[in-house]
Coordinates of C-alpha atoms in Angstrom, one line a residue:
Chain A
M1 CA -176.9 -101.0 112.4
G2 CA -176.3 -98.0 109.5
E3 CA -173.8 -97.8 107.6
I4 CA -171.3 -94.7 108.4
R5 CA -171.7 -92.5 105.1
C6 CA -169.3 -89.7 103.9
D7 CA -171.0 -88.5 100.6
N8 CA -169.1 -85.4 100.0
R9 CA -170.4 -85.5 95.7
T10 CA -172.0 -82.6 97.9
A11 CA -169.7 -79.9 99.4
S12 CA -168.2 -77.9 97.5
A13 CA -164.5 -77.1 96.1
L14 CA -162.2 -74.3 94.7
V15 CA -158.6 -75.4 93.8
L16 CA -156.2 -73.1 93.4
L17 CA -154.7 -73.9 89.5
S18 CA -150.8 -72.4 88.5
G19 CA -151.4 -74.9 85.3
G20 CA -148.7 -76.8 86.2
Q21 CA -147.9 -80.2 86.9
D22 CA -149.2 -80.1 90.2
S23 CA -152.1 -78.7 90.2
T24 CA -153.4 -80.3 87.3
T25 CA -153.1 -83.0 89.0
C26 CA -155.4 -81.5 92.1
L27 CA -157.7 -80.4 89.6
Y28 CA -158.6 -84.3 88.6
W29 CA -158.3 -85.2 91.7
A30 CA -161.1 -83.3 93.2
T31 CA -163.1 -83.7 89.6
R32 CA -163.0 -86.9 91.1
R33 CA -163.8 -86.6 94.8
Y34 CA -166.0 -83.9 94.7
G35 CA -168.0 -84.2 90.7
R36 CA -166.6 -82.2 88.1
E37 CA -170.0 -79.7 88.6
N38 CA -169.6 -78.5 92.2
V39 CA -165.6 -77.8 91.5
S40 CA -164.2 -74.6 90.1
A41 CA -160.3 -73.1 89.6
I42 CA -158.8 -69.4 90.7
G43 CA -155.4 -68.8 88.9
F44 CA -153.2 -65.7 89.4
D45 CA -151.5 -63.3 87.9
Y46 CA -148.0 -61.7 89.7
G47 CA -146.1 -60.6 87.2
Q48 CA -144.5 -65.0 87.4
R49 CA -142.5 -65.7 84.3
H50 CA -144.2 -68.2 82.7
I51 CA -146.6 -67.0 82.3
E52 CA -147.8 -69.4 79.8
E53 CA -149.2 -72.0 83.3
L54 CA -152.2 -69.3 83.3
K55 CA -153.5 -70.3 79.4
C56 CA -152.5 -74.4 80.2
A57 CA -155.3 -73.5 83.1
Q58 CA -157.4 -71.9 81.6
A59 CA -157.3 -74.9 78.3
I60 CA -157.5 -77.9 80.7
C61 CA -160.6 -76.0 82.2
N62 CA -162.1 -75.3 79.6
D63 CA -161.6 -79.2 78.6
L64 CA -163.4 -79.8 82.1
G65 CA -166.4 -77.6 81.7
V66 CA -165.1 -75.4 85.3
H67 CA -164.9 -72.5 85.7
F68 CA -161.9 -70.8 86.2
E69 CA -160.6 -67.5 88.0
V70 CA -158.3 -65.6 87.5
L71 CA -157.3 -62.2 89.6
A72 CA -154.5 -60.1 88.8
L73 CA -152.7 -59.4 91.6
P74 CA -149.2 -56.7 90.1
A75 CA -148.7 -55.7 93.8
V76 CA -146.4 -58.6 94.4
N77 CA -143.8 -58.4 91.9
S78 CA -144.0 -54.0 93.5
I79 CA -142.6 -55.3 96.1
T80 CA -140.7 -58.8 96.0
E81 CA -137.4 -59.3 94.0
N82 CA -136.9 -62.9 92.0
A83 CA -135.7 -64.9 89.7
L84 CA -140.0 -66.1 89.0
T85 CA -141.2 -62.8 88.3
R86 CA -138.1 -60.5 87.2
A87 CA -136.8 -61.3 84.1
E88 CA -133.5 -59.5 85.0
I89 CA -132.8 -61.7 87.9
P90 CA -131.5 -65.2 85.9
V91 CA -132.8 -68.5 87.8
D92 CA -129.7 -70.3 90.4
I93 CA -130.1 -73.8 89.2
A94 CA -127.3 -74.8 92.2
S95 CA -130.3 -73.9 94.8
V96 CA -133.2 -74.6 93.3
I97 CA -132.2 -78.6 93.3
A98 CA -130.1 -79.1 96.1
T99 CA -132.8 -78.0 98.8
K100 CA -133.9 -81.3 100.5
P101 CA -135.3 -80.8 103.6
K102 CA -135.9 -83.3 106.7
D103 CA -139.0 -85.5 107.3
D104 CA -140.8 -82.5 109.9
G105 CA -139.3 -79.6 107.4
S106 CA -137.2 -78.5 109.9
D107 CA -134.5 -77.6 108.4
L108 CA -134.8 -74.0 105.6
S109 CA -131.9 -73.5 104.5
P110 CA -130.0 -70.2 105.2
V111 CA -130.0 -69.0 101.5
P112 CA -133.2 -70.3 100.3
P113 CA -133.3 -70.9 96.4
N114 CA -134.4 -67.6 94.8
T115 CA -137.4 -68.3 92.6
L116 CA -138.6 -67.9 96.2
V117 CA -141.9 -65.4 96.3
E118 CA -142.0 -64.6 99.6
G119 CA -145.0 -65.1 101.1
R120 CA -147.1 -65.8 97.6
N121 CA -149.3 -69.3 99.4
L122 CA -150.4 -67.4 101.9
L123 CA -151.8 -64.4 99.9
F124 CA -153.0 -66.8 97.3
L125 CA -154.9 -68.4 100.0
T126 CA -156.2 -65.6 101.4
Y127 CA -157.5 -65.1 97.6
A128 CA -159.1 -67.6 97.5
A129 CA -160.4 -68.0 101.0
I130 CA -162.5 -64.8 99.9
Y131 CA -163.6 -65.3 96.8
A132 CA -164.8 -68.9 98.2
K133 CA -166.5 -67.5 100.9
S134 CA -168.9 -65.0 98.5
K135 CA -169.5 -68.9 97.2
E136 CA -170.4 -70.4 99.6
I137 CA -167.4 -73.3 99.3
K138 CA -165.8 -74.1 102.3
T139 CA -163.4 -76.6 100.9
L140 CA -159.5 -75.0 99.6
V141 CA -157.6 -77.3 97.5
T142 CA -153.7 -76.7 96.4
G143 CA -150.7 -79.0 95.7
V144 CA -148.2 -77.4 98.0
S145 CA -146.2 -80.2 98.8
Q146 CA -143.1 -80.9 102.0
T147 CA -141.2 -83.7 100.2
D148 CA -140.7 -81.6 97.5
F149 CA -140.6 -78.6 98.7
S150 CA -137.3 -76.6 97.8
G151 CA -137.4 -75.0 100.7
Y152 CA -140.2 -72.8 100.1
P153 CA -141.5 -72.3 103.6
D154 CA -144.8 -71.6 102.5
C155 CA -145.5 -75.3 101.4
R156 CA -144.6 -77.2 104.7
D157 CA -147.3 -78.8 106.4
V158 CA -147.1 -77.3 109.8
F159 CA -148.0 -73.7 107.6
I160 CA -150.4 -75.0 105.7
K161 CA -152.4 -76.1 109.1
S162 CA -151.7 -72.8 110.8
A163 CA -152.9 -70.5 107.7
N164 CA -156.5 -73.3 107.9
V165 CA -157.0 -71.8 111.4
T166 CA -155.8 -68.1 111.0
L167 CA -158.4 -67.9 107.5
N168 CA -161.0 -69.9 109.9
L169 CA -160.5 -67.3 112.4
G170 CA -160.4 -64.6 109.9
L171 CA -163.0 -64.4 107.7
D172 CA -165.7 -66.4 110.4
Y173 CA -166.4 -69.3 108.2
P174 CA -164.9 -72.8 108.0
F175 CA -162.8 -73.5 105.7
V176 CA -160.4 -77.0 104.9
I177 CA -158.1 -76.7 103.2
E178 CA -156.9 -80.0 101.5
T179 CA -153.7 -80.8 100.1
P180 CA -153.4 -84.4 98.2
L181 CA -149.8 -84.5 97.8
M182 CA -148.1 -83.0 100.7
W183 CA -147.0 -86.0 101.5
L184 CA -145.8 -87.5 98.1
D185 CA -142.8 -86.9 96.1
K186 CA -142.9 -85.8 92.5
A187 CA -142.3 -89.7 91.2
Q188 CA -145.9 -90.3 93.2
V189 CA -147.3 -87.2 91.3
W190 CA -147.1 -88.4 88.3
A191 CA -147.6 -92.1 89.4
L192 CA -151.2 -90.7 91.1
A193 CA -152.2 -88.9 87.4
Q194 CA -151.8 -91.7 86.6
E195 CA -154.5 -93.6 89.2
L196 CA -156.5 -91.0 87.7
G197 CA -156.2 -91.6 83.7
V198 CA -154.6 -88.1 83.4
L199 CA -150.7 -89.1 82.7
N200 CA -151.2 -88.3 79.6
V201 CA -153.3 -84.8 79.9
I202 CA -150.0 -84.2 82.7
K203 CA -147.5 -84.8 80.8
E204 CA -149.3 -83.3 77.5
K205 CA -151.2 -79.8 78.4
T206 CA -149.1 -79.2 82.0
L207 CA -147.0 -76.0 81.8
T208 CA -143.5 -76.1 85.2
C209 CA -140.4 -74.8 82.3
Y210 CA -139.6 -71.4 83.6
N211 CA -138.9 -70.7 79.9
G212 CA -142.9 -71.5 79.6
I213 CA -142.8 -74.1 77.3
T214 CA -146.3 -76.4 77.6
G215 CA -144.6 -80.5 78.4
T216 CA -142.2 -81.5 77.8
G217 CA -140.4 -77.7 78.7
C218 CA -137.0 -76.5 77.5
G219 CA -135.3 -79.8 79.5
N220 CA -133.1 -78.0 81.0
C221 CA -134.0 -75.9 83.6
P222 CA -134.2 -76.0 86.9
A223 CA -138.3 -76.6 86.7
C224 CA -137.5 -79.4 83.8
T225 CA -135.1 -81.2 85.5
L226 CA -137.1 -81.7 88.8
R227 CA -140.2 -82.8 86.7
R228 CA -137.5 -85.2 84.5
R229 CA -136.0 -86.8 87.7
G230 CA -139.4 -87.5 89.4
Y231 CA -141.2 -88.1 85.6
E232 CA -137.5 -91.5 85.6
G233 CA -138.2 -91.9 89.4
F234 CA -142.4 -93.0 88.2
I235 CA -141.8 -95.1 84.4
K236 CA -138.6 -96.7 87.5
E237 CA -141.2 -97.7 90.0
S238 CA -144.0 -98.8 87.6
T239 CA -140.9 -101.3 86.1
V240 CA -140.3 -102.4 89.1
C241 CA -144.6 -102.9 90.0
T242 CA -145.1 -104.6 87.2
N243 CA -142.2 -107.4 86.5
Chain B
M1 CA -125.4 -56.1 139.3
G2 CA -126.7 -54.3 135.5
E3 CA -129.8 -52.8 135.2
I4 CA -132.0 -54.5 132.7
R5 CA -132.2 -52.5 129.9
C6 CA -135.1 -53.1 126.9
D7 CA -133.8 -50.1 123.8
N8 CA -136.2 -50.6 121.3
R9 CA -135.6 -48.1 119.7
T10 CA -133.0 -50.2 117.8
A11 CA -135.7 -52.1 115.5
S12 CA -137.8 -50.8 113.2
A13 CA -141.7 -51.3 112.4
L14 CA -143.8 -50.8 110.1
V15 CA -146.4 -49.6 111.0
L16 CA -149.9 -50.7 108.2
L17 CA -151.5 -46.9 107.1
S18 CA -155.3 -45.9 106.8
G19 CA -155.3 -41.9 107.3
G20 CA -157.7 -42.8 109.3
Q21 CA -158.1 -42.1 113.2
D22 CA -157.0 -45.6 114.0
S23 CA -153.8 -46.6 112.1
T24 CA -152.2 -42.4 112.5
T25 CA -152.4 -42.9 116.3
C26 CA -150.3 -46.2 115.5
L27 CA -148.2 -44.4 113.7
Y28 CA -147.5 -41.9 116.3
W29 CA -147.3 -44.0 119.3
A30 CA -144.8 -46.6 116.9
T31 CA -142.7 -42.8 116.4
R32 CA -142.5 -42.5 120.1
R33 CA -141.3 -45.9 120.2
Y34 CA -138.7 -47.1 118.3
G35 CA -138.0 -42.9 116.6
R36 CA -139.3 -42.2 113.2
E37 CA -136.0 -42.1 111.2
N38 CA -137.3 -46.4 111.8
V39 CA -140.8 -46.1 111.3
S40 CA -141.9 -47.0 107.9
A41 CA -145.9 -46.2 107.1
I42 CA -147.6 -49.0 104.3
G43 CA -151.6 -48.5 102.3
F44 CA -153.0 -49.9 100.7
D45 CA -155.3 -49.3 97.5
Y46 CA -158.3 -51.8 97.1
G47 CA -161.4 -49.2 95.3
Q48 CA -162.1 -48.6 99.2
R49 CA -164.3 -45.7 99.3
H50 CA -163.0 -43.2 100.9
I51 CA -159.8 -43.6 98.9
E52 CA -159.1 -39.9 99.8
E53 CA -157.7 -41.3 103.1
L54 CA -154.4 -42.5 101.5
K55 CA -153.9 -38.5 100.4
C56 CA -154.2 -37.7 104.8
A57 CA -152.4 -40.7 105.3
Q58 CA -149.4 -39.2 102.4
A59 CA -148.9 -35.4 104.0
I60 CA -149.0 -36.8 107.6
C61 CA -146.1 -39.3 106.6
N62 CA -144.5 -36.2 104.6
D63 CA -144.8 -33.7 107.6
L64 CA -143.4 -36.8 109.2
G65 CA -140.8 -37.3 106.9
V66 CA -141.6 -41.3 107.4
H67 CA -141.4 -43.0 104.0
F68 CA -144.9 -43.6 102.6
E69 CA -145.9 -47.0 100.3
V70 CA -148.7 -47.3 98.6
L71 CA -149.7 -51.3 96.6
A72 CA -152.5 -51.3 95.1
L73 CA -154.4 -54.8 94.9
P74 CA -157.5 -54.3 92.3
A75 CA -158.5 -57.9 92.8
V76 CA -159.8 -56.6 95.9
N77 CA -163.0 -55.5 94.5
S78 CA -163.5 -58.0 91.8
I79 CA -163.8 -60.5 94.1
T80 CA -166.0 -59.1 96.6
E81 CA -169.2 -56.8 97.1
N82 CA -169.3 -54.7 100.1
A83 CA -170.7 -51.4 100.6
L84 CA -167.3 -50.2 101.3
T85 CA -165.8 -50.3 98.0
R86 CA -168.4 -49.9 95.4
A87 CA -170.6 -46.7 95.5
E88 CA -173.2 -48.3 94.0
I89 CA -174.1 -50.4 98.0
P90 CA -175.3 -47.6 100.2
V91 CA -174.8 -47.7 104.4
D92 CA -176.6 -49.5 106.2
I93 CA -175.4 -48.0 109.2
A94 CA -177.2 -49.7 111.7
S95 CA -175.2 -53.3 110.9
V96 CA -172.2 -50.8 111.7
I97 CA -173.9 -49.4 115.0
A98 CA -175.0 -52.2 116.7
T99 CA -172.9 -54.2 116.5
K100 CA -171.0 -54.3 119.5
P101 CA -169.5 -57.6 121.5
K102 CA -168.6 -59.6 124.1
D103 CA -164.8 -59.9 125.8
D104 CA -163.5 -62.3 124.2
G105 CA -164.4 -61.8 121.0
S106 CA -167.2 -64.2 119.9
D107 CA -170.2 -63.1 120.2
L108 CA -170.0 -62.6 115.9
S109 CA -173.5 -61.5 114.9
P110 CA -174.9 -64.0 112.2
V111 CA -175.2 -60.4 109.5
P112 CA -171.7 -58.6 110.0
P113 CA -171.9 -54.7 108.9
N114 CA -172.0 -54.5 104.6
T115 CA -169.2 -52.1 105.2
L116 CA -167.3 -55.5 105.8
V117 CA -164.7 -56.1 102.9
E118 CA -164.2 -60.5 103.9
G119 CA -160.0 -60.8 104.6
R120 CA -159.3 -57.5 104.5
N121 CA -156.9 -57.3 107.0
L122 CA -155.1 -60.7 106.3
L123 CA -153.6 -59.5 103.5
F124 CA -153.0 -56.6 104.5
L125 CA -150.7 -57.8 107.0
T126 CA -149.3 -60.6 105.0
Y127 CA -148.3 -57.9 101.9
A128 CA -146.9 -56.8 104.7
A129 CA -144.9 -58.8 106.1
I130 CA -143.7 -59.4 102.2
Y131 CA -142.6 -55.9 102.2
A132 CA -141.1 -55.7 105.5
K133 CA -138.7 -59.0 105.7
S134 CA -137.4 -56.9 101.7
K135 CA -136.5 -54.4 104.3
E136 CA -135.5 -56.6 107.6
I137 CA -138.3 -54.9 109.7
K138 CA -140.0 -57.7 111.4
T139 CA -142.0 -54.8 113.2
L140 CA -145.8 -55.1 112.0
V141 CA -148.3 -52.2 113.7
T142 CA -151.7 -52.0 113.2
G143 CA -154.7 -49.8 114.5
V144 CA -157.4 -53.2 115.4
S145 CA -158.9 -53.4 117.7
Q146 CA -161.2 -55.3 119.7
T147 CA -163.0 -53.3 121.8
D148 CA -164.7 -51.5 119.3
F149 CA -164.1 -54.5 116.2
S150 CA -168.1 -54.0 114.3
G151 CA -168.1 -57.6 114.1
Y152 CA -165.5 -57.8 112.2
P153 CA -163.6 -61.2 112.9
D154 CA -159.9 -60.3 111.5
C155 CA -160.2 -57.4 114.3
R156 CA -160.2 -59.8 117.5
D157 CA -156.2 -60.8 118.7
V158 CA -157.3 -64.5 118.8
F159 CA -157.3 -63.4 114.6
I160 CA -153.9 -61.6 115.2
K161 CA -151.9 -64.0 117.3
S162 CA -153.2 -66.3 114.8
A163 CA -152.3 -64.6 111.4
N164 CA -148.4 -63.8 113.7
V165 CA -147.9 -66.8 114.1
T166 CA -149.0 -67.6 110.2
L167 CA -146.7 -65.2 109.1
N168 CA -143.6 -66.4 110.8
L169 CA -144.1 -70.2 109.5
G170 CA -144.8 -69.1 105.8
L171 CA -141.9 -66.6 105.0
D172 CA -139.6 -68.2 108.0
Y173 CA -139.2 -64.9 109.3
P174 CA -139.8 -63.4 113.2
F175 CA -142.4 -61.4 112.7
V176 CA -143.7 -59.1 116.1
I177 CA -147.0 -57.7 115.6
E178 CA -148.3 -54.2 118.1
T179 CA -152.0 -53.5 118.1
P180 CA -152.2 -50.6 120.7
L181 CA -155.6 -50.4 120.0
M182 CA -156.3 -54.3 121.0
W183 CA -158.0 -53.0 124.3
L184 CA -158.8 -49.4 123.6
D185 CA -162.2 -48.2 123.5
K186 CA -162.9 -45.1 121.2
A187 CA -162.6 -42.6 123.7
Q188 CA -159.1 -44.4 125.0
V189 CA -157.7 -44.1 121.6
W190 CA -158.8 -40.1 121.5
A191 CA -156.9 -40.0 125.4
L192 CA -154.3 -41.9 123.9
A193 CA -153.5 -39.4 121.0
Q194 CA -153.8 -36.1 123.3
E195 CA -150.9 -38.3 125.4
L196 CA -148.2 -38.0 122.0
G197 CA -149.7 -35.0 122.0
V198 CA -151.2 -34.9 118.2
L199 CA -154.8 -34.5 119.5
N200 CA -155.3 -31.6 116.9
V201 CA -153.6 -33.8 114.3
I202 CA -155.7 -36.8 114.4
K203 CA -158.7 -34.4 115.3
E204 CA -158.0 -32.4 111.7
K205 CA -155.7 -33.9 109.7
T206 CA -157.2 -37.6 109.8
L207 CA -160.1 -38.9 107.4
T208 CA -162.8 -41.6 109.2
C209 CA -165.8 -40.4 106.8
Y210 CA -167.5 -42.7 104.3
N211 CA -168.4 -39.0 102.6
G212 CA -165.0 -38.6 102.1
I213 CA -164.1 -35.8 104.4
T214 CA -161.2 -35.1 106.4
G215 CA -161.7 -34.4 109.7
T216 CA -164.8 -33.6 111.2
G217 CA -166.3 -35.3 109.1
C218 CA -170.1 -35.0 106.3
G219 CA -171.3 -36.1 110.2
N220 CA -173.9 -38.5 109.2
C221 CA -172.3 -42.1 108.1
P222 CA -171.6 -44.7 111.0
A223 CA -167.8 -44.5 111.0
C224 CA -168.3 -40.1 111.3
T225 CA -171.1 -41.7 114.1
L226 CA -168.6 -43.7 116.2
R227 CA -166.1 -40.9 115.8
R228 CA -167.9 -38.6 117.1
R229 CA -169.5 -41.0 119.9
G230 CA -166.1 -41.6 120.7
Y231 CA -164.3 -38.0 121.2
E232 CA -168.1 -37.8 123.1
G233 CA -166.7 -40.3 125.6
F234 CA -163.1 -38.6 125.5
I235 CA -164.3 -35.3 126.5
K236 CA -166.8 -36.4 129.1
E237 CA -164.0 -38.6 130.6
S238 CA -160.7 -35.4 130.7
T239 CA -163.4 -33.1 132.3
V240 CA -164.2 -35.9 135.4
C241 CA -160.8 -36.5 135.3
T242 CA -160.5 -32.1 135.9
N243 CA -162.3 -31.6 138.1

């Protein structure tokens, strides 16, 4: 009896790329899984506070030789009010850091962090799906994670699965949404970067900081705090494993 | 024992309005159901061939005293190629007219009409939901119809139901999508307009024509043909009923 072989390298994938730690890790994960010649990326300019991240994304794609498409979504900022797209609204640090969900994602806090851009991930996935179908790409890769979801309902696994069905019905196309980080915490995302051989790339070339500073960032904003805590956790776990 | 009363007039609704026959009929349906003071409308400028329809929509909203919000979605045209948004692509008349689905919407033709803007309704519903939640509106009204869906997968009832679940999960909000035209054919949509007392408004002030001519339109494009056939069917049925 022959071996059952499953060779995904003949398939192609579109990565939703922001230029931050999570989505960039997903980009490298996808190039490993599908071959870099079969991977492309898409990003969104929606008036985000840390627009510099798209430049990081472009630079990383240039290094990899991966095509990067950026779509302008000006309507997002005109209908939402939040600290991520409005410079005049300060980020509420406590609300971003404090939220920690149950494993089943059921305990959404009554007031989500004020960096939440409502409906963002469904918009991004829909634009990505429209673009992907036009290129005959069936796999969409997104870096959302339920483990460290900061109270964002559209990072939950149940949302992604529902969105997958909706996209397949709406575009009559067999998309598969892959979420390699769904059940990883921030320390484990750093560990994945190490496993993929890109720890330094992620550390130095991605942008998570709300103040737009690449790499280790400003060190003070909620995004920097979460990123640093994750890295410290990763280093601690690595040390335990080594000894 | 008291009567069970269900008074929807305390609720509010957002109508997805293009200025065409279907969505305008839905707008009047919504003002009857919820009271015009509780209804608002949202439209989308995505580079459509018949952009004049948004002016019709604005004029109708002005007449009704209903707020109309228009969002610019320039990215749609940059990632899709179709006859509805690209002036250089002629509308393929045969493909638009010929497609007639089974009742269960299962027989999507292998090649949909070339006026299909992939994923359009999910984008529109997502933007509408984001806007609605910001105004504490839970009801979204859309004029999609499976009966005369012209092979567009995102007009099917199963898609709308799936999108409803996805939006509720993604925005953590109890939206209800209402589709008053889902099971009506074009003749029955005209009959609904008559029942609502707005037959002449729909006939004279809405725009369906791909060539941008209000009311009866150019008379030759697929949209005009479908609209006329529906009207003729309505007149025939009305005559039969009267005699």
